[in-house]
Amino acid sequence: MITKYPAHCRVTMDQIHIEYKAPDFILALKQFLASPSSRCSIIHPTKSDCFDIFHSLNIMVSPSTITGHDEGMQRAQATPMIPVRGCKPKCPGHFDTAFVLEDGHQHTDALVPDMAYMPGVHVARIHIIFKLPDHLGDQPHPLVYVEWFTALHHKDPVSGLYIVNCSMCHHQLNVSIITADCIVWLCHLQAQCGKHINGNWSSENVLDVASHFYINSYIDLDMFITF
């Protein structure tokens, strides 16, 4: 579920590449439009195309069989950095991470914490939430450009937390475009460090510069009990 109106209209490819940190956006969009699941006629996007972009997405979550809470919503954000404007300080960009179902896998009625054992679930970082311009077709759900992390196969032997790192494809970040209904649940990644924490890390850049991450299962009770 998205807001009625986009945060920004007619955003250019250059803005998408730089402000939303999505240099492979046009390639990922071409691959999505060519896939059988896109339901769109194959008209290739070009660098002159513009897109309506949203900065948040509400994710419907099922009632919890663990804590007993009712059906609810989580809000995923994908907002670019806002530079200094007059007396207002710079506002850093914010791109959430989430558990995502790969194409071909279906939601179940169970709450998301079973996702560690659910086939097709991966962690991804949300960079852009958008709608297609009319000439590229129509989708029943908003589209989302994501960067993938590796599968949930490895746990830290001390903490018991899952460890993931950025997924690579041909020495490039593994990215794709998915439909918003594939996003299951938000997650929090914590950079893995040794005895010393890198002094160059900050809340603004740690997801860009660190190599390995813990999936923080202490972020909410459902995840803590399951993970």
Short mmCIF file of C-alpha atoms in Angstrom, two decimals:
data_model
loop_
_atom_site.label_atom_id
_atom_site.label_comp_id
_atom_site.label_asym_id
_atom_site.label_seq_id
_atom_site.Cartn_x
_atom_site.Cartn_y
_atom_site.Cartn_z
CA MET A 1 0.00 0.00 0.00
CA ILE A 2 1.39 3.38 -0.99
CA THR A 3 0.28 6.97 -0.54
CA LYS A 4 -2.29 8.44 -2.91
CA TYR A 5 0.24 10.77 -4.48
CA PRO A 6 3.95 10.20 -5.19
CA ALA A 7 6.64 12.02 -3.22
CA HIS A 8 8.22 13.13 -6.50
CA CYS A 9 6.78 13.14 -10.01
CA ARG A 10 8.68 12.67 -13.26
CA VAL A 11 12.00 11.77 -11.70
CA THR A 12 14.69 11.43 -14.36
CA MET A 13 17.06 8.52 -14.89
CA ASP A 14 20.01 10.66 -13.80
CA GLN A 15 18.28 11.46 -10.52
CA ILE A 16 17.45 7.79 -9.99
CA HIS A 17 21.06 6.75 -10.60
CA ILE A 18 22.59 9.33 -8.28
CA GLU A 19 20.07 10.31 -5.62
CA TYR A 20 18.54 6.85 -5.13
CA LYS A 21 21.85 4.96 -5.57
CA ALA A 22 20.44 2.85 -8.40
CA PRO A 23 22.97 2.88 -11.27
CA ASP A 24 21.57 -0.34 -12.77
CA PHE A 25 17.94 0.76 -12.68
CA ILE A 26 17.32 0.79 -16.43
CA LEU A 27 18.92 -2.64 -16.94
CA ALA A 28 16.89 -4.14 -14.07
CA LEU A 29 13.71 -2.60 -15.46
CA LYS A 30 14.35 -4.05 -18.92
CA GLN A 31 14.81 -7.50 -17.37
CA PHE A 32 11.61 -7.13 -15.36
CA LEU A 33 9.54 -6.02 -18.34
CA ALA A 34 10.84 -8.97 -20.36
CA SER A 35 9.91 -11.49 -17.64
CA PRO A 36 6.66 -13.53 -17.91
CA SER A 37 5.44 -12.18 -14.55
CA SER A 38 5.51 -8.51 -15.60
CA ARG A 39 2.16 -8.58 -17.49
CA CYS A 40 3.46 -5.73 -19.62
CA SER A 41 4.02 -5.38 -23.32
CA ILE A 42 7.71 -5.37 -24.05
CA ILE A 43 8.56 -1.74 -24.69
CA HIS A 44 12.10 -1.01 -23.65
CA PRO A 45 12.60 1.92 -21.28
CA THR A 46 15.03 4.64 -22.34
CA LYS A 47 17.15 7.23 -20.58
CA SER A 48 14.55 9.88 -21.39
CA ASP A 49 11.80 8.12 -19.38
CA CYS A 50 10.63 9.65 -16.10
CA PHE A 51 9.02 7.94 -13.13
CA ASP A 52 6.71 8.79 -10.24
CA ILE A 53 8.48 7.77 -7.04
CA PHE A 54 7.13 7.09 -3.56
CA HIS A 55 9.18 7.32 -0.38
CA SER A 56 7.30 4.79 1.73
CA LEU A 57 5.40 1.54 1.40
CA ASN A 58 3.02 0.04 3.95
CA ILE A 59 3.43 -3.73 4.32
CA MET A 60 0.46 -5.70 5.61
CA VAL A 61 1.49 -8.28 8.22
CA SER A 62 -0.62 -11.20 9.42
CA PRO A 63 -1.70 -11.74 13.04
CA SER A 64 1.09 -13.24 15.14
CA THR A 65 0.77 -16.83 16.31
CA ILE A 66 3.69 -16.10 18.67
CA THR A 67 2.85 -12.86 20.45
CA GLY A 68 -0.86 -12.75 19.63
CA HIS A 69 -0.89 -9.28 18.09
CA ASP A 70 -3.53 -8.48 15.47
CA GLU A 71 -3.04 -7.89 11.78
CA GLY A 72 -1.05 -4.72 11.24
CA MET A 73 1.27 -2.73 9.00
CA GLN A 74 4.94 -1.94 8.79
CA ARG A 75 6.29 1.05 6.89
CA ALA A 76 9.28 0.60 4.58
CA GLN A 77 11.12 3.77 3.60
CA ALA A 78 13.32 4.62 0.63
CA THR A 79 14.27 8.28 0.80
CA PRO A 80 17.26 10.01 -0.82
CA MET A 81 19.61 12.39 0.93
CA ILE A 82 18.22 15.92 1.22
CA PRO A 83 20.98 18.56 1.02
CA VAL A 84 21.25 21.63 3.24
CA ARG A 85 18.46 24.10 2.49
CA GLY A 86 18.69 27.49 4.16
CA CYS A 87 18.63 26.89 7.91
CA LYS A 88 17.68 23.22 7.54
CA PRO A 89 20.58 20.76 7.96
CA LYS A 90 21.30 17.92 5.59
CA CYS A 91 19.02 14.90 6.02
CA PRO A 92 20.72 11.58 5.24
CA GLY A 93 19.15 9.08 2.87
CA HIS A 94 17.28 6.11 4.31
CA PHE A 95 16.87 2.83 2.45
CA ASP A 96 15.26 0.05 4.50
CA THR A 97 16.06 -3.66 4.35
CA ALA A 98 13.38 -6.32 4.29
CA PHE A 99 12.63 -10.01 3.84
CA VAL A 100 11.47 -10.59 0.28
CA LEU A 101 9.90 -13.55 -1.49
CA GLU A 102 11.56 -14.40 -4.76
CA ASP A 103 9.45 -14.62 -7.89
CA GLY A 104 7.41 -17.83 -8.03
CA HIS A 105 7.05 -18.24 -4.27
CA GLN A 106 3.80 -17.46 -2.50
CA HIS A 107 2.89 -15.89 0.80
CA THR A 108 1.55 -18.20 3.48
CA ASP A 109 -0.91 -17.42 6.27
CA ALA A 110 1.84 -17.90 8.83
CA LEU A 111 3.55 -14.83 10.21
CA VAL A 112 6.85 -13.95 8.67
CA PRO A 113 9.19 -15.30 11.36
CA ASP A 114 8.89 -18.74 9.77
CA MET A 115 10.67 -17.19 6.79
CA ALA A 116 14.06 -18.48 7.91
CA TYR A 117 12.76 -21.90 6.87
CA MET A 118 10.58 -20.72 4.00
CA PRO A 119 12.01 -21.38 0.53
CA GLY A 120 12.58 -18.35 -1.64
CA VAL A 121 13.02 -15.79 1.15
CA HIS A 122 16.01 -13.44 0.96
CA VAL A 123 17.04 -10.15 2.49
CA ALA A 124 17.00 -7.15 0.16
CA ARG A 125 17.60 -3.42 0.46
CA ILE A 126 14.84 -1.19 -0.91
CA HIS A 127 16.09 1.70 -3.03
CA ILE A 128 13.16 2.87 -5.14
CA ILE A 129 9.38 2.48 -4.88
CA PHE A 130 7.76 3.57 -8.13
CA LYS A 131 5.04 3.20 -10.71
CA LEU A 132 5.57 2.63 -14.41
CA PRO A 133 4.78 5.43 -16.84
CA ASP A 134 1.72 4.61 -18.91
CA HIS A 135 3.60 3.73 -22.08
CA LEU A 136 5.53 0.96 -20.31
CA GLY A 137 2.40 -0.82 -19.11
CA ASP A 138 0.33 -1.24 -15.98
CA GLN A 139 0.99 -3.24 -12.82
CA PRO A 140 -1.49 -4.19 -10.08
CA HIS A 141 1.19 -3.41 -7.46
CA PRO A 142 3.89 -0.73 -7.15
CA LEU A 143 7.36 -1.78 -8.27
CA VAL A 144 10.47 -1.79 -6.12
CA TYR A 145 14.15 -1.69 -7.09
CA VAL A 146 16.19 -3.77 -4.63
CA GLU A 147 19.75 -4.89 -3.93
CA TRP A 148 19.96 -8.52 -2.81
CA PHE A 149 21.88 -10.07 0.05
CA THR A 150 23.00 -13.69 0.23
CA ALA A 151 20.73 -16.54 1.36
CA LEU A 152 20.00 -17.37 5.00
CA HIS A 153 22.41 -20.28 5.30
CA HIS A 154 25.06 -19.22 7.80
CA LYS A 155 24.79 -18.38 11.51
CA ASP A 156 27.38 -16.86 13.80
CA PRO A 157 28.47 -19.64 16.19
CA VAL A 158 28.61 -17.29 19.19
CA SER A 159 25.56 -15.05 18.84
CA GLY A 160 23.40 -17.43 16.80
CA LEU A 161 22.48 -14.57 14.46
CA TYR A 162 22.23 -15.14 10.72
CA ILE A 163 25.06 -13.58 8.70
CA VAL A 164 24.55 -12.21 5.19
CA ASN A 165 26.61 -10.19 2.77
CA CYS A 166 25.87 -8.31 -0.43
CA SER A 167 24.99 -10.67 -3.25
CA MET A 168 27.14 -10.24 -6.35
CA CYS A 169 26.55 -11.14 -9.99
CA HIS A 170 29.48 -10.91 -12.42
CA HIS A 171 31.37 -8.80 -9.86
CA GLN A 172 28.48 -6.32 -9.67
CA LEU A 173 25.81 -5.86 -7.02
CA ASN A 174 22.94 -8.26 -7.65
CA VAL A 175 19.88 -6.06 -8.21
CA SER A 176 16.40 -6.52 -9.62
CA ILE A 177 12.93 -5.05 -9.74
CA ILE A 178 10.14 -6.81 -7.87
CA THR A 179 6.48 -6.14 -7.19
CA ALA A 180 5.72 -4.63 -3.78
CA ASP A 181 3.59 -7.61 -2.71
CA CYS A 182 6.80 -9.71 -2.57
CA ILE A 183 7.98 -7.76 0.50
CA VAL A 184 7.08 -9.76 3.58
CA TRP A 185 8.60 -8.14 6.67
CA LEU A 186 11.13 -5.44 7.54
CA CYS A 187 14.46 -6.44 9.01
CA HIS A 188 17.43 -4.72 10.62
CA LEU A 189 21.00 -5.43 9.56
CA GLN A 190 23.91 -4.81 11.90
CA ALA A 191 27.42 -4.61 10.47
CA GLN A 192 29.76 -7.40 11.53
CA CYS A 193 33.03 -6.13 12.94
CA GLY A 194 36.07 -7.59 14.63
CA LYS A 195 37.80 -6.30 17.72
CA HIS A 196 37.77 -2.77 16.37
CA ILE A 197 34.93 -0.87 14.73
CA ASN A 198 35.84 0.90 11.51
CA GLY A 199 35.95 4.62 12.27
CA ASN A 200 34.67 5.45 8.80
CA TRP A 201 31.36 3.69 9.40
CA SER A 202 28.31 5.80 10.15
CA SER A 203 24.57 5.25 10.14
CA GLU A 204 24.55 6.93 6.73
CA ASN A 205 27.05 4.68 4.97
CA VAL A 206 27.44 1.43 6.88
CA LEU A 207 25.18 -0.58 4.55
CA ASP A 208 27.26 0.67 1.62
CA VAL A 209 30.75 0.06 3.00
CA ALA A 210 30.56 -2.92 5.39
CA SER A 211 30.92 -6.38 3.87
CA HIS A 212 29.09 -8.71 6.27
CA PHE A 213 25.99 -8.17 8.38
CA TYR A 214 24.10 -9.82 11.21
CA ILE A 215 20.33 -10.07 10.90
CA ASN A 216 19.28 -8.47 14.17
CA SER A 217 16.67 -10.80 15.66
CA TYR A 218 16.43 -8.60 18.78
CA ILE A 219 14.60 -5.88 16.87
CA ASP A 220 11.13 -7.27 17.69
CA LEU A 221 9.69 -10.08 19.77
CA ASP A 222 8.39 -12.20 16.88
CA MET A 223 11.79 -12.36 15.24
CA PHE A 224 13.57 -12.95 18.53
CA ILE A 225 11.45 -15.98 19.39
CA THR A 226 11.73 -17.52 15.92
CA PHE A 227 15.32 -16.69 14.95
#
